[in-house]
Amino acid sequence: MTVTIEHRRSAELEELIDQDAAAFRILTGDRPTGQLHLGHYFGTLRNRVRLQDLGAEVFVLIADFQVLTDRDTAERLEEYVTGMLLDYLAIGLDPARTMIFAHSAVPALNQLLLPFLSLVSVPELNRNPTVKDEIAHSRQASVSGLMLTYPVHQAADILFCKANLVPVGQDQLPHLEIARLIARRFNERYGRPVFPVPDALLSAAPLLLGTDGTKMSKSRGNTIPLSATADETARLIRGAKTDSERSISYDPERRPAVSSLVLLAALCLGRDPRDVADGLGDGGAAALKSVVTTAVNDLLAPVRARRAEYARDLGYVRQVLRDGNERANEIAAATLAEVQSALGMRY
Ligand code: TRP
């Protein structure tokens, strides 16, 4: 039910974006827990570039504090953050138009967590279905306070810059509900409209499976990273799970692994997966894999070329993040000042 309403709202929002993209300040983010992969690309990254190119103001958050929700320490942060910056730039996010910044570099954003926590109840935190699921899959023996409260921190990510639109997948909807609740409660409790109530923009994210036929995920080691070379990509696809039917079809219910490969080729080629499957006929898994490999490598060739160029100039790449952090700090300081005024905490 909620899903249907959200989808309908998202379709309306897409129309508004078409009419006047500049009316939207969009915030999205990624946890730096590994390399970005094709699932991210088709699920969210290319959508960010689209929104940027339509003229919306796009903010991209590297959510480094959020790494600590389900593990004791954030491993290889510097490597992952640099890799993400390279990927962002390589796919076409333009730092002149899109602000890229990291949680940990914006103290005033983090400070919003305190007043925001006072606006939600413990039962509300406990019933978040995404958090419940993450607790069930956590690699930690006990649940940390951050695991339970990070959706409130995520509300600070969204509200510190007064974003009005948050492109998300289904799993993030409960978090967005908390951000909306906090915005409304803050405005009501303190009698002034400090925060806009942000909308979710649900993208029709295609469900790509990993190379082992299960959910594509960094932690399962079944992804095709954007940073993989053409040879590595070919090897990963060659090793992908298929089935023994020679005839290739697009039937996600009955043949999830084969259908996901068909879908991947279709996404890269901008074609309908059924047409791609028809074209392959009785070619079997080898023909399918060869088409997928060519499609992915053709799509990624220019991305890889740009990535390699940026990788030769890491000074520039770091400066992009520093500039984004600086601007985020200015915005966060202004919002925190408003919040302190509302709370009567200006001395
Ligand atoms: N929770 C998001 C994820 O795991 C990342 C994220 C952090 C985020 N802060 C955000 C997404 C703010 C949207 C808005 O993918």
Short mmCIF file of C-alpha atoms and ligand atoms in Angstrom, two decimals:
data_model
loop_
_atom_site.label_atom_id
_atom_site.label_comp_id
_atom_site.label_asym_id
_atom_site.label_seq_id
_atom_site.Cartn_x
_atom_site.Cartn_y
_atom_site.Cartn_z
CA MET A 1 0.00 0.00 0.00
CA THR A 2 2.63 2.50 1.11
CA VAL A 3 4.73 1.38 -1.82
CA THR A 4 2.00 2.25 -4.31
CA ILE A 5 1.55 5.69 -2.81
CA GLU A 6 5.29 6.27 -2.86
CA HIS A 7 5.52 5.20 -6.47
CA ARG A 8 2.70 7.46 -7.50
CA ARG A 9 4.28 10.36 -5.63
CA SER A 10 7.61 9.63 -7.32
CA ALA A 11 5.99 9.77 -10.75
CA GLU A 12 4.54 13.19 -9.86
CA LEU A 13 7.92 14.34 -8.66
CA GLU A 14 9.55 13.23 -11.90
CA GLU A 15 7.12 15.49 -13.73
CA LEU A 16 7.98 18.40 -11.47
CA ILE A 17 11.67 17.74 -12.05
CA ASP A 18 11.08 17.84 -15.79
CA GLN A 19 9.34 21.18 -15.44
CA ASP A 20 11.78 22.82 -13.04
CA ALA A 21 14.70 20.75 -11.84
CA ALA A 22 16.32 23.77 -10.20
CA ALA A 23 13.57 23.74 -7.57
CA PHE A 24 15.07 20.59 -6.10
CA ARG A 25 17.91 20.15 -3.70
CA ILE A 26 18.70 16.48 -3.80
CA LEU A 27 20.72 14.56 -1.24
CA THR A 28 21.95 11.00 -1.61
CA GLY A 29 24.75 9.07 -0.03
CA ASP A 30 26.82 5.93 0.07
CA ARG A 31 28.54 4.10 2.87
CA PRO A 32 32.22 3.67 2.06
CA THR A 33 32.36 -0.05 2.82
CA GLY A 34 33.83 -1.26 -0.46
CA GLN A 35 33.97 -0.62 -4.18
CA LEU A 36 31.00 0.75 -6.08
CA HIS A 37 29.68 -1.76 -8.60
CA LEU A 38 27.28 -2.16 -11.50
CA GLY A 39 24.35 -2.61 -9.12
CA HIS A 40 25.08 0.87 -7.73
CA TYR A 41 25.54 2.24 -11.22
CA PHE A 42 22.16 1.15 -12.55
CA GLY A 43 20.43 1.48 -9.17
CA THR A 44 21.45 5.01 -8.25
CA LEU A 45 24.67 6.45 -9.69
CA ARG A 46 23.48 7.10 -13.21
CA ASN A 47 20.29 8.59 -11.82
CA ARG A 48 22.36 11.16 -9.93
CA VAL A 49 24.10 12.19 -13.12
CA ARG A 50 20.71 12.45 -14.84
CA LEU A 51 19.34 14.71 -12.09
CA GLN A 52 22.49 16.82 -12.10
CA ASP A 53 22.28 17.21 -15.88
CA LEU A 54 18.62 18.20 -15.64
CA GLY A 55 19.71 21.10 -13.47
CA ALA A 56 18.84 19.95 -9.94
CA GLU A 57 21.20 20.80 -7.13
CA VAL A 58 22.75 17.47 -6.16
CA PHE A 59 24.61 16.75 -2.92
CA VAL A 60 26.41 13.42 -2.58
CA LEU A 61 27.37 12.29 0.89
CA ILE A 62 30.13 9.85 1.68
CA ALA A 63 28.52 8.45 4.81
CA ASP A 64 31.65 7.44 6.68
CA PHE A 65 30.19 7.49 10.20
CA GLN A 66 27.43 5.18 8.98
CA VAL A 67 30.02 2.47 8.30
CA LEU A 68 30.22 1.93 12.06
CA THR A 69 26.63 0.74 12.39
CA ASP A 70 27.27 -2.96 11.88
CA ARG A 71 31.01 -3.33 12.52
CA ASP A 72 33.49 -2.27 15.18
CA THR A 73 35.86 -0.31 12.95
CA ALA A 74 35.76 1.17 9.47
CA GLU A 75 38.39 -0.71 7.47
CA ARG A 76 40.33 0.68 4.48
CA LEU A 77 38.38 3.92 4.62
CA GLU A 78 40.88 6.00 2.74
CA GLU A 79 41.07 3.48 -0.10
CA TYR A 80 37.30 3.15 -0.41
CA VAL A 81 36.67 6.89 -0.18
CA THR A 82 39.25 7.61 -2.88
CA GLY A 83 37.76 4.84 -5.03
CA MET A 84 34.28 6.31 -4.63
CA LEU A 85 35.48 9.78 -5.55
CA LEU A 86 37.13 8.37 -8.67
CA ASP A 87 33.95 6.51 -9.58
CA TYR A 88 31.77 9.59 -9.04
CA LEU A 89 33.97 11.72 -11.25
CA ALA A 90 34.38 9.00 -13.87
CA ILE A 91 30.63 8.46 -14.32
CA GLY A 92 30.09 12.17 -14.84
CA LEU A 93 29.28 13.82 -11.53
CA ASP A 94 30.62 17.32 -11.97
CA PRO A 95 31.96 18.99 -8.81
CA ALA A 96 31.11 22.40 -10.24
CA ARG A 97 27.45 21.41 -10.03
CA THR A 98 27.37 18.56 -7.53
CA MET A 99 28.69 18.87 -4.00
CA ILE A 100 30.53 15.80 -2.69
CA PHE A 101 31.30 15.69 1.03
CA ALA A 102 31.88 13.37 3.98
CA HIS A 103 30.00 13.11 7.28
CA SER A 104 33.01 13.23 9.49
CA ALA A 105 34.20 16.53 8.01
CA VAL A 106 31.02 18.41 8.95
CA PRO A 107 30.79 18.79 12.76
CA ALA A 108 27.68 20.99 12.68
CA LEU A 109 25.79 18.30 10.76
CA ASN A 110 26.67 15.75 13.40
CA GLN A 111 25.58 18.06 16.17
CA LEU A 112 22.03 18.04 14.83
CA LEU A 113 21.85 14.44 15.99
CA LEU A 114 21.28 15.57 19.60
CA PRO A 115 18.15 17.70 19.17
CA PHE A 116 16.86 15.23 16.56
CA LEU A 117 17.21 12.30 18.95
CA SER A 118 15.01 14.17 21.39
CA LEU A 119 12.24 14.18 18.80
CA VAL A 120 11.85 10.42 18.36
CA SER A 121 10.80 7.74 20.80
CA VAL A 122 12.62 4.51 21.54
CA PRO A 123 9.71 2.39 20.21
CA GLU A 124 9.88 4.36 16.96
CA LEU A 125 13.57 3.52 16.68
CA ASN A 126 12.93 -0.12 17.55
CA ARG A 127 10.35 -0.70 14.90
CA ASN A 128 12.37 0.43 11.86
CA PRO A 129 12.22 -2.62 9.55
CA THR A 130 15.49 -1.84 7.76
CA VAL A 131 17.33 -1.56 11.06
CA LYS A 132 15.74 -4.81 12.25
CA ASP A 133 16.95 -6.54 9.11
CA GLU A 134 20.44 -5.13 9.50
CA ILE A 135 20.55 -6.26 13.13
CA ALA A 136 19.57 -9.76 11.98
CA HIS A 137 22.47 -9.79 9.50
CA SER A 138 24.99 -7.90 11.62
CA ARG A 139 28.38 -9.46 12.18
CA GLN A 140 28.48 -8.05 15.70
CA ALA A 141 27.62 -9.98 18.84
CA SER A 142 25.54 -7.13 20.23
CA VAL A 143 23.72 -4.20 18.71
CA SER A 144 25.38 -0.83 19.12
CA GLY A 145 23.57 2.38 19.99
CA LEU A 146 24.57 3.71 16.58
CA MET A 147 22.79 0.85 14.81
CA LEU A 148 19.58 1.86 16.51
CA THR A 149 20.01 5.59 16.03
CA TYR A 150 21.70 5.98 12.68
CA PRO A 151 18.41 6.67 10.89
CA VAL A 152 18.22 9.83 13.03
CA HIS A 153 21.76 10.71 11.98
CA GLN A 154 20.66 10.09 8.40
CA ALA A 155 17.84 12.58 9.01
CA ALA A 156 20.56 15.08 9.92
CA ASP A 157 22.29 14.28 6.60
CA ILE A 158 19.15 15.19 4.78
CA LEU A 159 17.91 18.09 6.88
CA PHE A 160 21.17 19.96 7.55
CA CYS A 161 21.11 21.15 3.94
CA LYS A 162 17.31 21.35 3.76
CA ALA A 163 17.19 18.87 0.93
CA ASN A 164 13.68 18.43 -0.41
CA LEU A 165 14.25 15.27 -2.42
CA VAL A 166 16.02 12.02 -1.57
CA PRO A 167 16.42 9.38 -4.27
CA VAL A 168 16.25 6.03 -2.50
CA GLY A 169 15.56 2.36 -2.90
CA GLN A 170 12.72 0.63 -1.03
CA ASP A 171 14.93 -0.29 1.92
CA GLN A 172 15.59 3.36 2.72
CA LEU A 173 11.92 4.39 2.93
CA PRO A 174 11.67 3.80 6.70
CA HIS A 175 14.66 6.12 7.16
CA LEU A 176 13.08 8.77 5.03
CA GLU A 177 9.91 8.47 7.11
CA ILE A 178 11.98 9.27 10.20
CA ALA A 179 13.52 12.30 8.49
CA ARG A 180 10.04 13.52 7.55
CA LEU A 181 8.79 12.94 11.09
CA ILE A 182 11.72 14.84 12.58
CA ALA A 183 11.27 17.77 10.20
CA ARG A 184 7.57 18.03 11.05
CA ARG A 185 8.05 17.59 14.78
CA PHE A 186 10.87 20.11 14.95
CA ASN A 187 8.87 22.74 13.10
CA GLU A 188 5.84 22.08 15.25
CA ARG A 189 7.58 21.87 18.61
CA TYR A 190 9.61 25.02 18.08
CA GLY A 191 6.91 26.90 16.22
CA ARG A 192 8.90 27.81 13.13
CA PRO A 193 9.32 26.25 9.72
CA VAL A 194 13.05 25.49 9.86
CA PHE A 195 12.99 22.26 7.86
CA PRO A 196 11.26 21.36 4.62
CA VAL A 197 9.67 17.89 4.72
CA PRO A 198 11.71 15.88 2.20
CA ASP A 199 10.18 13.59 -0.40
CA ALA A 200 11.49 10.19 -1.40
CA LEU A 201 12.17 9.70 -5.07
CA LEU A 202 11.85 5.98 -5.68
CA SER A 203 13.80 4.97 -8.71
CA ALA A 204 12.66 1.98 -10.71
CA ALA A 205 15.93 0.31 -9.77
CA PRO A 206 16.39 -2.88 -11.76
CA LEU A 207 17.15 -5.89 -9.62
CA LEU A 208 20.55 -7.09 -10.70
CA LEU A 209 21.82 -10.21 -9.00
CA GLY A 210 25.44 -10.92 -8.21
CA THR A 211 27.55 -13.31 -10.26
CA ASP A 212 26.54 -16.16 -7.92
CA GLY A 213 22.85 -15.59 -8.60
CA THR A 214 22.12 -14.09 -5.16
CA LYS A 215 21.63 -10.44 -4.14
CA MET A 216 24.50 -8.31 -5.46
CA SER A 217 26.39 -7.04 -2.45
CA LYS A 218 29.87 -5.85 -1.60
CA SER A 219 30.02 -8.18 1.38
CA ARG A 220 29.20 -11.26 -0.71
CA GLY A 221 32.06 -10.69 -3.14
CA ASN A 222 29.74 -11.28 -6.10
CA THR A 223 29.83 -7.84 -7.71
CA ILE A 224 31.32 -6.37 -10.83
CA PRO A 225 33.11 -3.25 -9.55
CA LEU A 226 33.16 -0.14 -11.73
CA SER A 227 36.91 -0.10 -11.21
CA ALA A 228 37.44 -3.61 -12.62
CA THR A 229 39.53 -3.84 -15.79
CA ALA A 230 38.05 -5.21 -19.01
CA ASP A 231 39.86 -8.52 -18.40
CA GLU A 232 38.70 -8.77 -14.81
CA THR A 233 35.16 -8.03 -15.94
CA ALA A 234 35.34 -10.77 -18.57
CA ARG A 235 36.61 -13.21 -15.96
CA LEU A 236 33.87 -12.30 -13.46
CA ILE A 237 31.18 -12.74 -16.10
CA ARG A 238 32.70 -16.00 -17.34
CA GLY A 239 32.43 -17.35 -13.78
CA ALA A 240 28.85 -16.18 -13.33
CA LYS A 241 26.18 -18.70 -12.44
CA THR A 242 23.81 -19.77 -15.21
CA ASP A 243 21.71 -22.88 -15.83
CA SER A 244 21.86 -25.78 -18.26
CA GLU A 245 19.02 -24.75 -20.61
CA ARG A 246 20.43 -23.84 -24.00
CA SER A 247 17.60 -21.55 -24.91
CA ILE A 248 18.05 -18.08 -23.41
CA SER A 249 14.95 -16.41 -22.03
CA TYR A 250 14.09 -13.53 -19.74
CA ASP A 251 12.17 -15.11 -16.90
CA PRO A 252 13.35 -13.67 -13.56
CA GLU A 253 11.01 -15.88 -11.53
CA ARG A 254 12.04 -19.21 -12.97
CA ARG A 255 15.60 -18.45 -14.17
CA PRO A 256 16.94 -15.69 -11.89
CA ALA A 257 20.64 -16.08 -12.70
CA VAL A 258 20.29 -16.20 -16.50
CA SER A 259 17.68 -13.44 -16.46
CA SER A 260 19.92 -11.18 -14.41
CA LEU A 261 22.68 -11.55 -17.02
CA VAL A 262 20.18 -10.81 -19.79
CA LEU A 263 19.03 -7.77 -17.83
CA LEU A 264 22.60 -6.57 -17.36
CA ALA A 265 23.25 -6.71 -21.09
CA ALA A 266 19.92 -4.98 -21.77
CA LEU A 267 20.69 -2.17 -19.32
CA CYS A 268 24.10 -1.60 -20.86
CA LEU A 269 22.66 -1.61 -24.38
CA GLY A 270 19.53 0.40 -23.53
CA ARG A 271 17.37 -2.42 -24.88
CA ASP A 272 14.45 -4.49 -23.65
CA PRO A 273 15.67 -7.66 -21.89
CA ARG A 274 13.15 -9.79 -23.81
CA ASP A 275 14.62 -8.62 -27.12
CA VAL A 276 18.12 -9.38 -25.92
CA ALA A 277 17.01 -12.89 -24.90
CA ASP A 278 15.23 -13.45 -28.23
CA GLY A 279 18.34 -12.41 -30.10
CA LEU A 280 20.35 -15.05 -28.27
CA GLY A 281 17.93 -17.86 -29.07
CA ASP A 282 19.53 -21.27 -28.46
CA GLY A 283 23.04 -19.89 -28.04
CA GLY A 284 23.37 -21.11 -24.47
CA ALA A 285 25.30 -19.60 -21.58
CA ALA A 286 28.51 -19.06 -23.54
CA ALA A 287 26.83 -16.81 -26.12
CA LEU A 288 24.97 -14.97 -23.34
CA LYS A 289 28.17 -14.33 -21.41
CA SER A 290 29.96 -13.12 -24.48
CA VAL A 291 27.18 -10.59 -25.22
CA VAL A 292 27.12 -9.44 -21.58
CA THR A 293 30.89 -9.02 -21.46
CA THR A 294 30.99 -6.92 -24.61
CA ALA A 295 28.04 -4.81 -23.46
CA VAL A 296 29.52 -4.12 -20.03
CA ASN A 297 32.99 -3.43 -21.35
CA ASP A 298 31.68 -1.09 -24.07
CA LEU A 299 29.65 0.82 -21.50
CA LEU A 300 32.50 1.06 -19.05
CA ALA A 301 35.33 1.80 -21.48
CA PRO A 302 34.91 5.61 -21.36
CA VAL A 303 34.24 5.49 -17.61
CA ARG A 304 37.47 3.55 -17.07
CA ALA A 305 39.43 5.93 -19.26
CA ARG A 306 38.24 8.93 -17.24
CA ARG A 307 38.81 7.04 -13.98
CA ALA A 308 42.41 6.36 -14.97
CA GLU A 309 42.94 10.03 -15.80
CA TYR A 310 41.63 11.18 -12.44
CA ALA A 311 43.68 8.50 -10.70
CA ARG A 312 46.79 10.20 -12.08
CA ASP A 313 45.75 13.41 -10.33
CA LEU A 314 44.80 12.40 -6.80
CA GLY A 315 45.63 15.89 -5.58
CA TYR A 316 42.70 17.18 -7.61
CA VAL A 317 40.45 14.37 -6.40
CA ARG A 318 41.19 15.17 -2.76
CA GLN A 319 40.57 18.84 -3.44
CA VAL A 320 37.11 18.02 -4.80
CA LEU A 321 36.23 16.48 -1.44
CA ARG A 322 37.82 19.32 0.53
CA ASP A 323 35.85 21.89 -1.45
CA GLY A 324 32.63 19.94 -0.91
CA ASN A 325 33.35 19.62 2.80
CA GLU A 326 33.98 23.33 3.06
CA ARG A 327 30.69 24.21 1.45
CA ALA A 328 28.84 21.60 3.51
CA ASN A 329 30.30 23.17 6.65
CA GLU A 330 28.99 26.60 5.68
CA ILE A 331 25.53 25.23 5.07
CA ALA A 332 25.57 23.14 8.25
CA ALA A 333 26.73 26.07 10.39
CA ALA A 334 23.85 28.21 9.13
CA THR A 335 21.31 25.47 9.86
CA LEU A 336 22.76 24.74 13.28
CA ALA A 337 22.52 28.44 14.14
CA GLU A 338 18.82 28.39 13.24
CA VAL A 339 18.32 25.28 15.35
CA GLN A 340 20.13 26.81 18.30
CA SER A 341 17.94 29.91 18.03
CA ALA A 342 14.81 27.80 17.92
CA LEU A 343 15.97 25.92 21.02
CA GLY A 344 16.90 29.14 22.83
CA MET A 345 20.54 28.11 22.89
CA ARG A 346 22.19 31.24 21.48
CA TYR A 347 24.36 32.79 24.18
N1 TRP B 1 21.83 4.55 4.34
C1 TRP B 1 22.28 4.76 2.98
C2 TRP B 1 22.77 3.41 2.43
O1 TRP B 1 23.14 2.55 3.19
C3 TRP B 1 23.40 5.76 2.87
C4 TRP B 1 23.01 7.12 3.35
C5 TRP B 1 23.52 7.77 4.43
C6 TRP B 1 22.02 7.96 2.78
N2 TRP B 1 22.92 8.98 4.57
C7 TRP B 1 22.00 9.13 3.57
C8 TRP B 1 21.15 7.86 1.69
C9 TRP B 1 21.13 10.17 3.30
C10 TRP B 1 20.27 8.90 1.43
C11 TRP B 1 20.25 10.05 2.24
O2 TRP B 1 22.82 3.26 1.25
#
